[in-house]
Amino acid sequence: MFGNYLIGLREGLEASLVVCILVAYLVKTGNRRQLAPVWAGVGIAVALSLAFGALLQFGSSTLTFHAKEALGGSLSVLSVALVTWMVFWMRRTARHLRSELQGKLDAALAVGTGALVVTSFLAVGREGLETSLFIWTAVQATDDGVRPLVGALLGLATSAVLGWLFYKGALRINLAKFFRWTGAMLVVVAAGVLAYGIHDLQEADFLPGLHRLAFDISTTIPPDSWYGTLLKGVFNFQPDPTLVQVIVWALYLVPVMAFFLAPERGKPASHAEKTAERPPLPAER
């Protein structure tokens, strides 16, 4: 549940910050009449994300066992790739997210209403589709459709509240550090999802080694125990992984975490960059 809460919180906060920046910039520049197209784009993006999640859930239920395992495993690998790209992208762009979005919004204002809808749709839609895919794969990994979903919804609700507080100027956070450490936790969660996806591909006969276990500590950490359930929900821990799962897990986690936590090259952030770590507020005129 914690892993899905983290997914909902991080992805939702990215989307919330994007909306805050777009709305605050329009208010600040006297373009309140253009808020409707922006909200329309956000609404379309949310609806598409929900539809995508429903399609994954109900579409996969009609497949055969091997086809479902192949689909689940492939989408798990894809979602891990997307999340990995996302955490590195946000680590690099957190400081200048505001200026980047404002530049796109200026261009959209020059084109017209349709461009505003597309801009807000693309800005929020990417986060929504990534969230739907990653939550779906995490739900499949835990074999529990309730708690992971509740965790994700709580994370999204928290991100919405934080976004509103940012907009009102009631909350200041160093976003670069926030996304850095939540990104590190997401890398650990992603490693577990990847290992589960590999197991799915083994069950679908796409990969060998299904019956060659690396270890089996099921008697020490029973999967149905409270601590086994906790480890499964947070890290997608499996007490009896295959050797291939453990190898892939280590080959992903160790180098990705090392690259992610390595100090960024370049000069220290300027005062302007530090100011850009929070979204602009309507009062900043």
Short mmCIF file of N, CA, C and O in Angstrom, two decimals, residues 84 87-88 183 187 250-262:
data_model
loop_
_atom_site.label_atom_id
_atom_site.label_comp_id
_atom_site.label_asym_id
_atom_site.label_seq_id
_atom_site.Cartn_x
_atom_site.Cartn_y
_atom_site.Cartn_z
N THR A 84 11.46 5.00 -14.36
CA THR A 84 12.89 5.31 -14.28
C THR A 84 13.21 6.57 -15.05
O THR A 84 13.93 7.46 -14.57
N VAL A 87 11.78 9.67 -13.03
CA VAL A 87 12.49 10.15 -11.85
C VAL A 87 13.78 10.87 -12.24
O VAL A 87 14.17 11.87 -11.60
N PHE A 88 14.45 10.40 -13.29
CA PHE A 88 15.66 11.09 -13.74
C PHE A 88 15.31 12.42 -14.40
O PHE A 88 16.03 13.42 -14.24
N GLY A 183 12.13 9.93 -5.40
CA GLY A 183 12.59 9.20 -6.57
C GLY A 183 13.42 8.00 -6.18
O GLY A 183 13.29 6.91 -6.76
N VAL A 187 12.60 4.07 -7.02
CA VAL A 187 13.51 3.15 -7.69
C VAL A 187 13.47 1.78 -7.01
O VAL A 187 13.46 0.73 -7.67
N ALA A 250 18.85 -7.09 -9.00
CA ALA A 250 20.12 -6.49 -8.61
C ALA A 250 20.73 -5.67 -9.75
O ALA A 250 21.27 -4.58 -9.53
N LEU A 251 20.63 -6.18 -10.99
CA LEU A 251 21.19 -5.47 -12.14
C LEU A 251 20.47 -4.15 -12.40
O LEU A 251 21.05 -3.22 -12.98
N TYR A 252 19.21 -4.07 -11.99
CA TYR A 252 18.47 -2.81 -12.13
C TYR A 252 18.74 -1.89 -10.94
O TYR A 252 19.13 -0.72 -11.12
N LEU A 253 18.55 -2.39 -9.73
CA LEU A 253 18.57 -1.53 -8.56
C LEU A 253 19.94 -0.90 -8.30
O LEU A 253 20.03 0.32 -8.05
N VAL A 254 21.00 -1.69 -8.36
CA VAL A 254 22.32 -1.18 -7.97
C VAL A 254 22.80 -0.05 -8.89
O VAL A 254 23.11 1.05 -8.42
N PRO A 255 22.86 -0.25 -10.21
CA PRO A 255 23.35 0.85 -11.06
C PRO A 255 22.40 2.04 -11.13
O PRO A 255 22.85 3.19 -11.15
N VAL A 256 21.09 1.78 -11.19
CA VAL A 256 20.14 2.89 -11.28
C VAL A 256 20.19 3.74 -10.02
O VAL A 256 20.21 4.99 -10.09
N MET A 257 20.23 3.11 -8.85
CA MET A 257 20.30 3.87 -7.61
C MET A 257 21.61 4.64 -7.51
O MET A 257 21.64 5.79 -7.06
N ALA A 258 22.70 4.02 -7.95
CA ALA A 258 24.00 4.70 -7.90
C ALA A 258 24.00 5.93 -8.79
O ALA A 258 24.47 7.01 -8.38
N PHE A 259 23.48 5.82 -10.02
CA PHE A 259 23.42 6.96 -10.92
C PHE A 259 22.47 8.03 -10.39
O PHE A 259 22.75 9.23 -10.50
N PHE A 260 21.35 7.60 -9.81
CA PHE A 260 20.36 8.56 -9.35
C PHE A 260 20.85 9.37 -8.17
O PHE A 260 20.58 10.57 -8.06
N LEU A 261 21.57 8.74 -7.25
CA LEU A 261 22.04 9.43 -6.05
C LEU A 261 23.39 10.12 -6.24
O LEU A 261 23.83 10.86 -5.35
N ALA A 262 24.02 9.88 -7.39
CA ALA A 262 25.31 10.53 -7.64
C ALA A 262 25.12 12.04 -7.73
O ALA A 262 24.10 12.52 -8.24
#
